[in-house]
């Protein structure tokens, strides 16, 4: 379901929309208009139901790609917005691109990047709010790059205490990794739980729940007595595979 066109997006407007279950899309890259979308069927990937196939596990563990987070957000969103032969148009117009760059600067938007040497060959980006992560777009310029990015994202969300990964629309690619479609009422219930005590009434009260921590994965393995925020070293693909096995 879509609602009327608007011409100006602000971070406050976008955050408020995601908090009630709607998100912006555009018809083409160059249009000035965006639409608020609220799917009747929503794709979510249960973090405890994530399926890591044997072949993808090997790809991740081999470190075929160098994987980073939040190091090339603007490049990832522009790569996602590029037209390709099998998708000549994109729903990411310049207004959506600009507001998500603002949200990244504010700490709400994040990216996972996959590199082949110094070349950016895939990844994803999305929005973090409360204990929910809203996946916006994935891109591959090498086989399995977007799948590897999703594996790393799931590990980050598990490590960071998230309980909702919203994929918006179901695809065969996502279904093989455990994504399911649910109705609007079920989605709103999951969203409300992910935002409870973090967004809206009660968010600032004593004992309020903590939001998801997108950077928690980087601190795993810090030695005893290490200062808060210490990074023990780059996380490897083998670390990711082991972590997902331990937390599944």
JSON list of C-alpha atoms in Angstrom, two decimals:
[
{"chain": "A", "resi": 1, "resn": "UNK", "atom": "CA", "xyz": [0.00, 0.00, 0.00]},
{"chain": "A", "resi": 2, "resn": "UNK", "atom": "CA", "xyz": [1.32, 3.43, -0.94]},
{"chain": "A", "resi": 3, "resn": "UNK", "atom": "CA", "xyz": [0.25, 6.88, 0.16]},
{"chain": "A", "resi": 4, "resn": "UNK", "atom": "CA", "xyz": [0.56, 10.29, -1.44]},
{"chain": "A", "resi": 5, "resn": "UNK", "atom": "CA", "xyz": [3.68, 11.85, -2.90]},
{"chain": "A", "resi": 6, "resn": "UNK", "atom": "CA", "xyz": [5.81, 14.32, -0.98]},
{"chain": "A", "resi": 7, "resn": "UNK", "atom": "CA", "xyz": [8.81, 16.35, -2.07]},
{"chain": "A", "resi": 8, "resn": "UNK", "atom": "CA", "xyz": [10.98, 16.89, 1.01]},
{"chain": "A", "resi": 9, "resn": "UNK", "atom": "CA", "xyz": [12.38, 14.31, 3.37]},
{"chain": "A", "resi": 10, "resn": "UNK", "atom": "CA", "xyz": [13.92, 15.15, 6.73]},
{"chain": "A", "resi": 11, "resn": "UNK", "atom": "CA", "xyz": [15.58, 12.79, 9.22]},
{"chain": "A", "resi": 12, "resn": "UNK", "atom": "CA", "xyz": [12.84, 13.50, 11.78]},
{"chain": "A", "resi": 13, "resn": "UNK", "atom": "CA", "xyz": [10.11, 12.66, 9.27]},
{"chain": "A", "resi": 14, "resn": "UNK", "atom": "CA", "xyz": [11.83, 9.45, 8.16]},
{"chain": "A", "resi": 15, "resn": "UNK", "atom": "CA", "xyz": [12.48, 8.23, 11.71]},
{"chain": "A", "resi": 16, "resn": "UNK", "atom": "CA", "xyz": [8.86, 8.89, 12.64]},
{"chain": "A", "resi": 17, "resn": "UNK", "atom": "CA", "xyz": [7.67, 6.95, 9.61]},
{"chain": "A", "resi": 18, "resn": "UNK", "atom": "CA", "xyz": [9.79, 3.89, 10.35]},
{"chain": "A", "resi": 19, "resn": "UNK", "atom": "CA", "xyz": [8.59, 3.95, 13.95]},
{"chain": "A", "resi": 20, "resn": "UNK", "atom": "CA", "xyz": [5.02, 3.35, 12.72]},
{"chain": "A", "resi": 21, "resn": "UNK", "atom": "CA", "xyz": [5.91, 0.86, 9.99]},
{"chain": "A", "resi": 22, "resn": "UNK", "atom": "CA", "xyz": [6.10, 2.87, 6.76]},
{"chain": "A", "resi": 23, "resn": "UNK", "atom": "CA", "xyz": [9.05, 3.80, 4.56]},
{"chain": "A", "resi": 24, "resn": "UNK", "atom": "CA", "xyz": [9.76, 5.97, 1.50]},
{"chain": "A", "resi": 25, "resn": "UNK", "atom": "CA", "xyz": [10.33, 4.81, -2.07]},
{"chain": "A", "resi": 26, "resn": "UNK", "atom": "CA", "xyz": [10.54, 6.55, -5.44]},
{"chain": "A", "resi": 27, "resn": "UNK", "atom": "CA", "xyz": [9.53, 5.47, -8.93]},
{"chain": "A", "resi": 28, "resn": "UNK", "atom": "CA", "xyz": [12.84, 6.45, -10.56]},
{"chain": "A", "resi": 29, "resn": "UNK", "atom": "CA", "xyz": [16.27, 7.75, -9.64]},
{"chain": "A", "resi": 30, "resn": "UNK", "atom": "CA", "xyz": [15.60, 11.21, -11.08]},
{"chain": "A", "resi": 31, "resn": "UNK", "atom": "CA", "xyz": [12.09, 11.88, -9.80]},
{"chain": "A", "resi": 32, "resn": "UNK", "atom": "CA", "xyz": [11.55, 14.56, -7.16]},
{"chain": "A", "resi": 33, "resn": "UNK", "atom": "CA", "xyz": [8.70, 12.61, -5.55]},
{"chain": "A", "resi": 34, "resn": "UNK", "atom": "CA", "xyz": [8.68, 9.81, -3.00]},
{"chain": "A", "resi": 35, "resn": "UNK", "atom": "CA", "xyz": [5.86, 7.67, -1.67]},
{"chain": "A", "resi": 36, "resn": "UNK", "atom": "CA", "xyz": [5.22, 6.22, 1.77]},
{"chain": "A", "resi": 37, "resn": "UNK", "atom": "CA", "xyz": [4.85, 2.46, 1.53]},
{"chain": "A", "resi": 38, "resn": "UNK", "atom": "CA", "xyz": [3.24, 0.06, 4.02]},
{"chain": "A", "resi": 39, "resn": "UNK", "atom": "CA", "xyz": [3.26, -3.49, 2.61]},
{"chain": "A", "resi": 40, "resn": "UNK", "atom": "CA", "xyz": [0.32, -5.73, 3.49]},
{"chain": "A", "resi": 41, "resn": "UNK", "atom": "CA", "xyz": [2.83, -8.57, 3.72]},
{"chain": "A", "resi": 42, "resn": "UNK", "atom": "CA", "xyz": [6.18, -7.77, 5.32]},
{"chain": "A", "resi": 43, "resn": "UNK", "atom": "CA", "xyz": [9.38, -9.78, 4.99]},
{"chain": "A", "resi": 44, "resn": "UNK", "atom": "CA", "xyz": [11.32, -10.22, 8.22]},
{"chain": "A", "resi": 45, "resn": "UNK", "atom": "CA", "xyz": [14.35, -12.36, 8.93]},
{"chain": "A", "resi": 46, "resn": "UNK", "atom": "CA", "xyz": [14.08, -13.89, 12.42]},
{"chain": "A", "resi": 47, "resn": "UNK", "atom": "CA", "xyz": [17.57, -13.54, 13.88]},
{"chain": "A", "resi": 48, "resn": "UNK", "atom": "CA", "xyz": [17.26, -16.89, 15.63]},
{"chain": "A", "resi": 49, "resn": "UNK", "atom": "CA", "xyz": [16.03, -18.50, 12.42]},
{"chain": "A", "resi": 50, "resn": "UNK", "atom": "CA", "xyz": [18.82, -17.34, 10.12]},
{"chain": "A", "resi": 51, "resn": "UNK", "atom": "CA", "xyz": [19.95, -20.10, 7.73]},
{"chain": "A", "resi": 52, "resn": "UNK", "atom": "CA", "xyz": [23.64, -20.19, 6.82]},
{"chain": "A", "resi": 53, "resn": "UNK", "atom": "CA", "xyz": [24.19, -22.75, 4.09]},
{"chain": "A", "resi": 54, "resn": "UNK", "atom": "CA", "xyz": [27.30, -24.90, 4.02]},
{"chain": "A", "resi": 55, "resn": "UNK", "atom": "CA", "xyz": [28.59, -23.25, 0.84]},
{"chain": "A", "resi": 56, "resn": "UNK", "atom": "CA", "xyz": [28.02, -19.72, 2.15]},
{"chain": "A", "resi": 57, "resn": "UNK", "atom": "CA", "xyz": [29.61, -20.67, 5.47]},
{"chain": "A", "resi": 58, "resn": "UNK", "atom": "CA", "xyz": [32.75, -21.68, 3.57]},
{"chain": "A", "resi": 59, "resn": "UNK", "atom": "CA", "xyz": [32.72, -18.44, 1.60]},
{"chain": "A", "resi": 60, "resn": "UNK", "atom": "CA", "xyz": [32.46, -16.33, 4.76]},
{"chain": "A", "resi": 61, "resn": "UNK", "atom": "CA", "xyz": [35.10, -18.33, 6.63]},
{"chain": "A", "resi": 62, "resn": "UNK", "atom": "CA", "xyz": [37.54, -18.07, 3.71]},
{"chain": "A", "resi": 63, "resn": "UNK", "atom": "CA", "xyz": [37.46, -14.25, 3.81]},
{"chain": "A", "resi": 64, "resn": "UNK", "atom": "CA", "xyz": [36.95, -14.11, 0.07]},
{"chain": "A", "resi": 65, "resn": "UNK", "atom": "CA", "xyz": [35.85, -10.52, 0.65]},
{"chain": "A", "resi": 66, "resn": "UNK", "atom": "CA", "xyz": [37.22, -8.00, 3.09]},
{"chain": "A", "resi": 67, "resn": "UNK", "atom": "CA", "xyz": [34.19, -6.86, 5.06]},
{"chain": "A", "resi": 68, "resn": "UNK", "atom": "CA", "xyz": [33.85, -3.50, 6.80]},
{"chain": "A", "resi": 69, "resn": "UNK", "atom": "CA", "xyz": [31.09, -1.55, 8.48]},
{"chain": "A", "resi": 70, "resn": "UNK", "atom": "CA", "xyz": [30.27, 2.15, 8.16]},
{"chain": "A", "resi": 71, "resn": "UNK", "atom": "CA", "xyz": [33.43, 2.95, 6.21]},
{"chain": "A", "resi": 72, "resn": "UNK", "atom": "CA", "xyz": [31.87, 3.74, 2.82]},
{"chain": "A", "resi": 73, "resn": "UNK", "atom": "CA", "xyz": [28.21, 4.52, 3.46]},
{"chain": "A", "resi": 74, "resn": "UNK", "atom": "CA", "xyz": [27.81, 7.06, 0.66]},
{"chain": "A", "resi": 75, "resn": "UNK", "atom": "CA", "xyz": [29.49, 4.72, -1.82]},
{"chain": "A", "resi": 76, "resn": "UNK", "atom": "CA", "xyz": [27.23, 1.82, -0.83]},
{"chain": "A", "resi": 77, "resn": "UNK", "atom": "CA", "xyz": [24.00, 3.78, -1.19]},
{"chain": "A", "resi": 78, "resn": "UNK", "atom": "CA", "xyz": [25.11, 5.06, -4.59]},
{"chain": "A", "resi": 79, "resn": "UNK", "atom": "CA", "xyz": [26.12, 1.56, -5.68]},
{"chain": "A", "resi": 80, "resn": "UNK", "atom": "CA", "xyz": [22.67, 0.34, -4.62]},
{"chain": "A", "resi": 81, "resn": "UNK", "atom": "CA", "xyz": [21.10, 3.14, -6.67]},
{"chain": "A", "resi": 82, "resn": "UNK", "atom": "CA", "xyz": [23.02, 2.38, -9.88]},
{"chain": "A", "resi": 83, "resn": "UNK", "atom": "CA", "xyz": [21.03, 1.06, -12.83]},
{"chain": "A", "resi": 84, "resn": "UNK", "atom": "CA", "xyz": [22.09, -2.34, -14.14]},
{"chain": "A", "resi": 85, "resn": "UNK", "atom": "CA", "xyz": [21.00, -4.44, -17.09]},
{"chain": "A", "resi": 86, "resn": "UNK", "atom": "CA", "xyz": [18.36, -6.42, -15.17]},
{"chain": "A", "resi": 87, "resn": "UNK", "atom": "CA", "xyz": [17.19, -3.37, -13.18]},
{"chain": "A", "resi": 88, "resn": "UNK", "atom": "CA", "xyz": [17.29, -0.21, -15.29]},
{"chain": "A", "resi": 89, "resn": "UNK", "atom": "CA", "xyz": [15.46, 1.87, -12.68]},
{"chain": "A", "resi": 90, "resn": "UNK", "atom": "CA", "xyz": [15.88, 2.21, -8.94]},
{"chain": "A", "resi": 91, "resn": "UNK", "atom": "CA", "xyz": [13.59, 3.28, -6.10]},
{"chain": "A", "resi": 92, "resn": "UNK", "atom": "CA", "xyz": [16.43, 5.26, -4.47]},
{"chain": "A", "resi": 93, "resn": "UNK", "atom": "CA", "xyz": [16.11, 8.83, -5.71]},
{"chain": "A", "resi": 94, "resn": "UNK", "atom": "CA", "xyz": [18.38, 11.70, -4.69]},
{"chain": "A", "resi": 95, "resn": "UNK", "atom": "CA", "xyz": [16.05, 12.81, -1.88]},
{"chain": "A", "resi": 96, "resn": "UNK", "atom": "CA", "xyz": [16.22, 9.35, -0.27]},
{"chain": "A", "resi": 97, "resn": "UNK", "atom": "CA", "xyz": [19.98, 9.23, -0.78]},
{"chain": "A", "resi": 98, "resn": "UNK", "atom": "CA", "xyz": [20.47, 12.63, 0.87]},
{"chain": "A", "resi": 99, "resn": "UNK", "atom": "CA", "xyz": [18.29, 11.93, 3.90]},
{"chain": "A", "resi": 100, "resn": "UNK", "atom": "CA", "xyz": [19.99, 8.59, 4.54]},
{"chain": "A", "resi": 101, "resn": "UNK", "atom": "CA", "xyz": [23.40, 10.25, 4.40]},
{"chain": "A", "resi": 102, "resn": "UNK", "atom": "CA", "xyz": [22.09, 12.68, 7.03]},
{"chain": "A", "resi": 103, "resn": "UNK", "atom": "CA", "xyz": [20.81, 9.74, 9.09]},
{"chain": "A", "resi": 104, "resn": "UNK", "atom": "CA", "xyz": [24.20, 8.08, 8.82]},
{"chain": "A", "resi": 105, "resn": "UNK", "atom": "CA", "xyz": [25.87, 11.24, 10.08]},
{"chain": "A", "resi": 106, "resn": "UNK", "atom": "CA", "xyz": [23.42, 11.18, 13.01]},
{"chain": "A", "resi": 107, "resn": "UNK", "atom": "CA", "xyz": [24.24, 7.55, 13.84]},
{"chain": "A", "resi": 108, "resn": "UNK", "atom": "CA", "xyz": [20.92, 6.01, 12.71]},
{"chain": "A", "resi": 109, "resn": "UNK", "atom": "CA", "xyz": [21.92, 4.56, 9.34]},
{"chain": "A", "resi": 110, "resn": "UNK", "atom": "CA", "xyz": [24.62, 1.94, 8.80]},
{"chain": "A", "resi": 111, "resn": "UNK", "atom": "CA", "xyz": [26.31, 0.03, 6.02]},
{"chain": "A", "resi": 112, "resn": "UNK", "atom": "CA", "xyz": [28.18, -3.22, 5.51]},
{"chain": "A", "resi": 113, "resn": "UNK", "atom": "CA", "xyz": [30.74, -3.17, 2.70]},
{"chain": "A", "resi": 114, "resn": "UNK", "atom": "CA", "xyz": [32.39, -6.04, 0.83]},
{"chain": "A", "resi": 115, "resn": "UNK", "atom": "CA", "xyz": [35.71, -5.37, -0.89]},
{"chain": "A", "resi": 116, "resn": "UNK", "atom": "CA", "xyz": [37.78, -7.24, -3.45]},
{"chain": "A", "resi": 117, "resn": "UNK", "atom": "CA", "xyz": [41.16, -5.65, -2.85]},
{"chain": "A", "resi": 118, "resn": "UNK", "atom": "CA", "xyz": [40.44, -1.93, -2.95]},
{"chain": "A", "resi": 119, "resn": "UNK", "atom": "CA", "xyz": [37.30, -2.30, -5.07]},
{"chain": "A", "resi": 120, "resn": "UNK", "atom": "CA", "xyz": [33.88, -2.05, -3.45]},
{"chain": "A", "resi": 121, "resn": "UNK", "atom": "CA", "xyz": [31.97, -5.02, -4.86]},
{"chain": "A", "resi": 122, "resn": "UNK", "atom": "CA", "xyz": [28.87, -5.28, -2.71]},
{"chain": "A", "resi": 123, "resn": "UNK", "atom": "CA", "xyz": [27.14, -4.70, 0.56]},
{"chain": "A", "resi": 124, "resn": "UNK", "atom": "CA", "xyz": [24.00, -3.27, 2.09]},
{"chain": "A", "resi": 125, "resn": "UNK", "atom": "CA", "xyz": [22.66, -0.37, 4.09]},
{"chain": "A", "resi": 126, "resn": "UNK", "atom": "CA", "xyz": [19.77, 0.25, 6.43]},
{"chain": "A", "resi": 127, "resn": "UNK", "atom": "CA", "xyz": [18.33, 2.11, 9.38]},
{"chain": "A", "resi": 128, "resn": "UNK", "atom": "CA", "xyz": [18.76, 1.30, 13.06]},
{"chain": "A", "resi": 129, "resn": "UNK", "atom": "CA", "xyz": [16.04, 2.39, 15.49]},
{"chain": "A", "resi": 130, "resn": "UNK", "atom": "CA", "xyz": [15.59, 0.93, 18.94]},
{"chain": "A", "resi": 131, "resn": "UNK", "atom": "CA", "xyz": [16.28, -2.78, 18.68]},
{"chain": "A", "resi": 132, "resn": "UNK", "atom": "CA", "xyz": [15.08, -2.91, 15.07]},
{"chain": "A", "resi": 133, "resn": "UNK", "atom": "CA", "xyz": [17.17, -2.79, 11.91]},
{"chain": "A", "resi": 134, "resn": "UNK", "atom": "CA", "xyz": [15.39, -1.92, 8.68]},
{"chain": "A", "resi": 135, "resn": "UNK", "atom": "CA", "xyz": [17.30, -3.30, 5.71]},
{"chain": "A", "resi": 136, "resn": "UNK", "atom": "CA", "xyz": [16.99, -0.91, 2.79]},
{"chain": "A", "resi": 137, "resn": "UNK", "atom": "CA", "xyz": [18.96, -2.30, -0.11]},
{"chain": "A", "resi": 138, "resn": "UNK", "atom": "CA", "xyz": [21.60, -4.90, -0.96]},
{"chain": "A", "resi": 139, "resn": "UNK", "atom": "CA", "xyz": [23.98, -4.95, -3.91]},
{"chain": "A", "resi": 140, "resn": "UNK", "atom": "CA", "xyz": [26.42, -7.40, -5.51]},
{"chain": "A", "resi": 141, "resn": "UNK", "atom": "CA", "xyz": [29.05, -6.78, -8.13]},
{"chain": "A", "resi": 142, "resn": "UNK", "atom": "CA", "xyz": [30.67, -10.16, -7.35]},
{"chain": "A", "resi": 143, "resn": "UNK", "atom": "CA", "xyz": [29.01, -13.51, -6.71]},
{"chain": "A", "resi": 144, "resn": "UNK", "atom": "CA", "xyz": [27.75, -13.83, -3.12]},
{"chain": "A", "resi": 145, "resn": "UNK", "atom": "CA", "xyz": [28.92, -10.35, -2.03]},
{"chain": "A", "resi": 146, "resn": "UNK", "atom": "CA", "xyz": [25.47, -9.26, -0.82]},
{"chain": "A", "resi": 147, "resn": "UNK", "atom": "CA", "xyz": [24.90, -12.63, 0.88]},
{"chain": "A", "resi": 148, "resn": "UNK", "atom": "CA", "xyz": [28.19, -12.29, 2.75]},
{"chain": "A", "resi": 149, "resn": "UNK", "atom": "CA", "xyz": [27.18, -8.77, 3.80]},
{"chain": "A", "resi": 150, "resn": "UNK", "atom": "CA", "xyz": [23.89, -10.12, 5.16]},
{"chain": "A", "resi": 151, "resn": "UNK", "atom": "CA", "xyz": [25.70, -12.80, 7.17]},
{"chain": "A", "resi": 152, "resn": "UNK", "atom": "CA", "xyz": [27.87, -10.13, 8.77]},
{"chain": "A", "resi": 153, "resn": "UNK", "atom": "CA", "xyz": [24.81, -7.96, 9.40]},
{"chain": "A", "resi": 154, "resn": "UNK", "atom": "CA", "xyz": [23.01, -10.80, 11.22]},
{"chain": "A", "resi": 155, "resn": "UNK", "atom": "CA", "xyz": [26.10, -11.34, 13.39]},
{"chain": "A", "resi": 156, "resn": "UNK", "atom": "CA", "xyz": [26.19, -7.62, 14.23]},
{"chain": "A", "resi": 157, "resn": "UNK", "atom": "CA", "xyz": [22.52, -7.58, 15.13]},
{"chain": "A", "resi": 158, "resn": "UNK", "atom": "CA", "xyz": [22.79, -10.66, 17.32]},
{"chain": "A", "resi": 159, "resn": "UNK", "atom": "CA", "xyz": [25.85, -9.25, 19.09]},
{"chain": "A", "resi": 160, "resn": "UNK", "atom": "CA", "xyz": [24.15, -5.88, 19.52]},
{"chain": "A", "resi": 161, "resn": "UNK", "atom": "CA", "xyz": [20.93, -7.07, 21.13]},
{"chain": "A", "resi": 162, "resn": "UNK", "atom": "CA", "xyz": [18.56, -6.42, 18.22]},
{"chain": "A", "resi": 163, "resn": "UNK", "atom": "CA", "xyz": [15.36, -8.44, 17.94]},
{"chain": "A", "resi": 164, "resn": "UNK", "atom": "CA", "xyz": [13.94, -7.38, 14.56]},
{"chain": "A", "resi": 165, "resn": "UNK", "atom": "CA", "xyz": [15.47, -7.44, 11.09]},
{"chain": "A", "resi": 166, "resn": "UNK", "atom": "CA", "xyz": [12.94, -5.95, 8.69]},
{"chain": "A", "resi": 167, "resn": "UNK", "atom": "CA", "xyz": [13.62, -6.90, 5.06]},
{"chain": "A", "resi": 168, "resn": "UNK", "atom": "CA", "xyz": [10.53, -5.07, 3.71]},
{"chain": "A", "resi": 169, "resn": "UNK", "atom": "CA", "xyz": [9.80, -7.31, 0.68]},
{"chain": "A", "resi": 170, "resn": "UNK", "atom": "CA", "xyz": [10.37, -11.03, 0.32]},
{"chain": "A", "resi": 171, "resn": "UNK", "atom": "CA", "xyz": [12.73, -12.33, -2.39]},
{"chain": "A", "resi": 172, "resn": "UNK", "atom": "CA", "xyz": [13.90, -15.86, -3.25]},
{"chain": "A", "resi": 173, "resn": "UNK", "atom": "CA", "xyz": [17.40, -14.78, -2.15]},
{"chain": "A", "resi": 174, "resn": "UNK", "atom": "CA", "xyz": [16.15, -13.78, 1.32]},
{"chain": "A", "resi": 175, "resn": "UNK", "atom": "CA", "xyz": [13.87, -16.81, 1.64]},
{"chain": "A", "resi": 176, "resn": "UNK", "atom": "CA", "xyz": [16.83, -19.18, 1.32]},
{"chain": "A", "resi": 177, "resn": "UNK", "atom": "CA", "xyz": [18.41, -17.44, 4.31]},
{"chain": "A", "resi": 178, "resn": "UNK", "atom": "CA", "xyz": [15.36, -17.75, 6.55]},
{"chain": "A", "resi": 179, "resn": "UNK", "atom": "CA", "xyz": [13.25, -14.68, 5.76]},
{"chain": "A", "resi": 180, "resn": "UNK", "atom": "CA", "xyz": [9.48, -15.11, 6.12]},
{"chain": "A", "resi": 181, "resn": "UNK", "atom": "CA", "xyz": [6.44, -13.04, 5.22]},
{"chain": "A", "resi": 182, "resn": "UNK", "atom": "CA", "xyz": [4.08, -11.91, 7.96]},
{"chain": "A", "resi": 183, "resn": "UNK", "atom": "CA", "xyz": [0.90, -9.84, 8.02]},
{"chain": "A", "resi": 184, "resn": "UNK", "atom": "CA", "xyz": [0.72, -6.23, 9.09]},
{"chain": "A", "resi": 185, "resn": "UNK", "atom": "CA", "xyz": [-0.69, -6.89, 12.57]},
{"chain": "A", "resi": 186, "resn": "UNK", "atom": "CA", "xyz": [2.07, -9.38, 13.36]},
{"chain": "A", "resi": 187, "resn": "UNK", "atom": "CA", "xyz": [4.67, -6.97, 12.02]},
{"chain": "A", "resi": 188, "resn": "UNK", "atom": "CA", "xyz": [3.37, -4.08, 14.12]},
{"chain": "A", "resi": 189, "resn": "UNK", "atom": "CA", "xyz": [3.57, -6.29, 17.22]},
{"chain": "A", "resi": 190, "resn": "UNK", "atom": "CA", "xyz": [7.21, -7.15, 16.48]},
{"chain": "A", "resi": 191, "resn": "UNK", "atom": "CA", "xyz": [8.01, -3.51, 15.76]},
{"chain": "A", "resi": 192, "resn": "UNK", "atom": "CA", "xyz": [6.36, -2.33, 18.96]},
{"chain": "A", "resi": 193, "resn": "UNK", "atom": "CA", "xyz": [8.41, -4.82, 20.97]},
{"chain": "A", "resi": 194, "resn": "UNK", "atom": "CA", "xyz": [11.63, -3.71, 19.27]},
{"chain": "A", "resi": 195, "resn": "UNK", "atom": "CA", "xyz": [10.92, -0.05, 20.04]},
{"chain": "A", "resi": 196, "resn": "UNK", "atom": "CA", "xyz": [9.43, -0.49, 23.53]},
{"chain": "A", "resi": 197, "resn": "UNK", "atom": "CA", "xyz": [11.28, 1.52, 26.14]},
{"chain": "A", "resi": 198, "resn": "UNK", "atom": "CA", "xyz": [13.60, 2.96, 23.49]},
{"chain": "A", "resi": 199, "resn": "UNK", "atom": "CA", "xyz": [11.37, 5.05, 21.23]},
{"chain": "A", "resi": 200, "resn": "UNK", "atom": "CA", "xyz": [8.27, 6.94, 22.30]},
{"chain": "A", "resi": 201, "resn": "UNK", "atom": "CA", "xyz": [6.63, 7.09, 25.77]},
{"chain": "A", "resi": 202, "resn": "UNK", "atom": "CA", "xyz": [8.81, 5.69, 28.54]},
{"chain": "A", "resi": 203, "resn": "UNK", "atom": "CA", "xyz": [12.00, 5.85, 26.51]},
{"chain": "A", "resi": 204, "resn": "UNK", "atom": "CA", "xyz": [13.74, 8.11, 29.02]},
{"chain": "A", "resi": 205, "resn": "UNK", "atom": "CA", "xyz": [12.35, 6.48, 32.17]},
{"chain": "A", "resi": 206, "resn": "UNK", "atom": "CA", "xyz": [14.56, 4.69, 34.67]},
{"chain": "A", "resi": 207, "resn": "UNK", "atom": "CA", "xyz": [14.97, 1.08, 33.67]},
{"chain": "A", "resi": 208, "resn": "UNK", "atom": "CA", "xyz": [14.12, 1.78, 30.03]},
{"chain": "A", "resi": 209, "resn": "UNK", "atom": "CA", "xyz": [15.44, -0.79, 27.58]},
{"chain": "A", "resi": 210, "resn": "UNK", "atom": "CA", "xyz": [18.69, -0.16, 25.74]},
{"chain": "A", "resi": 211, "resn": "UNK", "atom": "CA", "xyz": [18.73, 0.29, 21.97]},
{"chain": "A", "resi": 212, "resn": "UNK", "atom": "CA", "xyz": [20.60, -2.08, 19.72]},
{"chain": "A", "resi": 213, "resn": "UNK", "atom": "CA", "xyz": [24.35, -1.58, 19.59]},
{"chain": "A", "resi": 214, "resn": "UNK", "atom": "CA", "xyz": [25.55, -1.84, 15.98]},
{"chain": "A", "resi": 215, "resn": "UNK", "atom": "CA", "xyz": [29.21, -1.70, 17.07]},
{"chain": "A", "resi": 216, "resn": "UNK", "atom": "CA", "xyz": [29.06, -4.45, 19.72]},
{"chain": "A", "resi": 217, "resn": "UNK", "atom": "CA", "xyz": [30.51, -7.07, 17.37]},
{"chain": "A", "resi": 218, "resn": "UNK", "atom": "CA", "xyz": [33.76, -5.12, 17.11]},
{"chain": "A", "resi": 219, "resn": "UNK", "atom": "CA", "xyz": [34.30, -5.45, 20.86]},
{"chain": "A", "resi": 220, "resn": "UNK", "atom": "CA", "xyz": [33.83, -9.20, 21.07]},
{"chain": "A", "resi": 221, "resn": "UNK", "atom": "CA", "xyz": [36.91, -10.99, 22.30]},
{"chain": "A", "resi": 222, "resn": "UNK", "atom": "CA", "xyz": [38.45, -8.05, 24.15]},
{"chain": "A", "resi": 223, "resn": "UNK", "atom": "CA", "xyz": [40.57, -9.49, 26.96]},
{"chain": "A", "resi": 224, "resn": "UNK", "atom": "CA", "xyz": [39.76, -9.38, 30.68]},
{"chain": "A", "resi": 225, "resn": "UNK", "atom": "CA", "xyz": [40.12, -5.88, 32.07]},
{"chain": "A", "resi": 226, "resn": "UNK", "atom": "CA", "xyz": [39.99, -4.26, 28.66]},
{"chain": "A", "resi": 227, "resn": "UNK", "atom": "CA", "xyz": [38.52, -0.78, 28.65]},
{"chain": "A", "resi": 228, "resn": "UNK", "atom": "CA", "xyz": [34.98, -0.30, 27.45]},
{"chain": "A", "resi": 229, "resn": "UNK", "atom": "CA", "xyz": [34.92, 0.13, 23.69]},
{"chain": "A", "resi": 230, "resn": "UNK", "atom": "CA", "xyz": [38.23, -1.69, 23.19]},
{"chain": "A", "resi": 231, "resn": "UNK", "atom": "CA", "xyz": [38.50, -3.42, 19.84]},
{"chain": "A", "resi": 232, "resn": "UNK", "atom": "CA", "xyz": [40.52, -6.61, 20.11]},
{"chain": "A", "resi": 233, "resn": "UNK", "atom": "CA", "xyz": [41.42, -6.65, 16.44]},
{"chain": "A", "resi": 234, "resn": "UNK", "atom": "CA", "xyz": [39.71, -7.12, 13.09]},
{"chain": "A", "resi": 235, "resn": "UNK", "atom": "CA", "xyz": [36.93, -9.70, 13.16]},
{"chain": "A", "resi": 236, "resn": "UNK", "atom": "CA", "xyz": [37.51, -12.47, 10.62]},
{"chain": "A", "resi": 237, "resn": "UNK", "atom": "CA", "xyz": [35.06, -14.51, 8.61]},
{"chain": "A", "resi": 238, "resn": "UNK", "atom": "CA", "xyz": [35.91, -17.53, 10.73]},
{"chain": "A", "resi": 239, "resn": "UNK", "atom": "CA", "xyz": [35.03, -15.50, 13.83]},
{"chain": "A", "resi": 240, "resn": "UNK", "atom": "CA", "xyz": [31.65, -14.70, 12.29]},
{"chain": "A", "resi": 241, "resn": "UNK", "atom": "CA", "xyz": [30.91, -18.35, 11.48]},
{"chain": "A", "resi": 242, "resn": "UNK", "atom": "CA", "xyz": [31.86, -19.44, 15.00]},
{"chain": "A", "resi": 243, "resn": "UNK", "atom": "CA", "xyz": [29.84, -16.65, 16.62]},
{"chain": "A", "resi": 244, "resn": "UNK", "atom": "CA", "xyz": [26.71, -17.49, 14.63]},
{"chain": "A", "resi": 245, "resn": "UNK", "atom": "CA", "xyz": [27.08, -21.18, 15.50]},
{"chain": "A", "resi": 246, "resn": "UNK", "atom": "CA", "xyz": [27.40, -20.34, 19.21]},
{"chain": "A", "resi": 247, "resn": "UNK", "atom": "CA", "xyz": [24.38, -18.02, 19.23]},
{"chain": "A", "resi": 248, "resn": "UNK", "atom": "CA", "xyz": [22.04, -20.06, 17.02]}
]
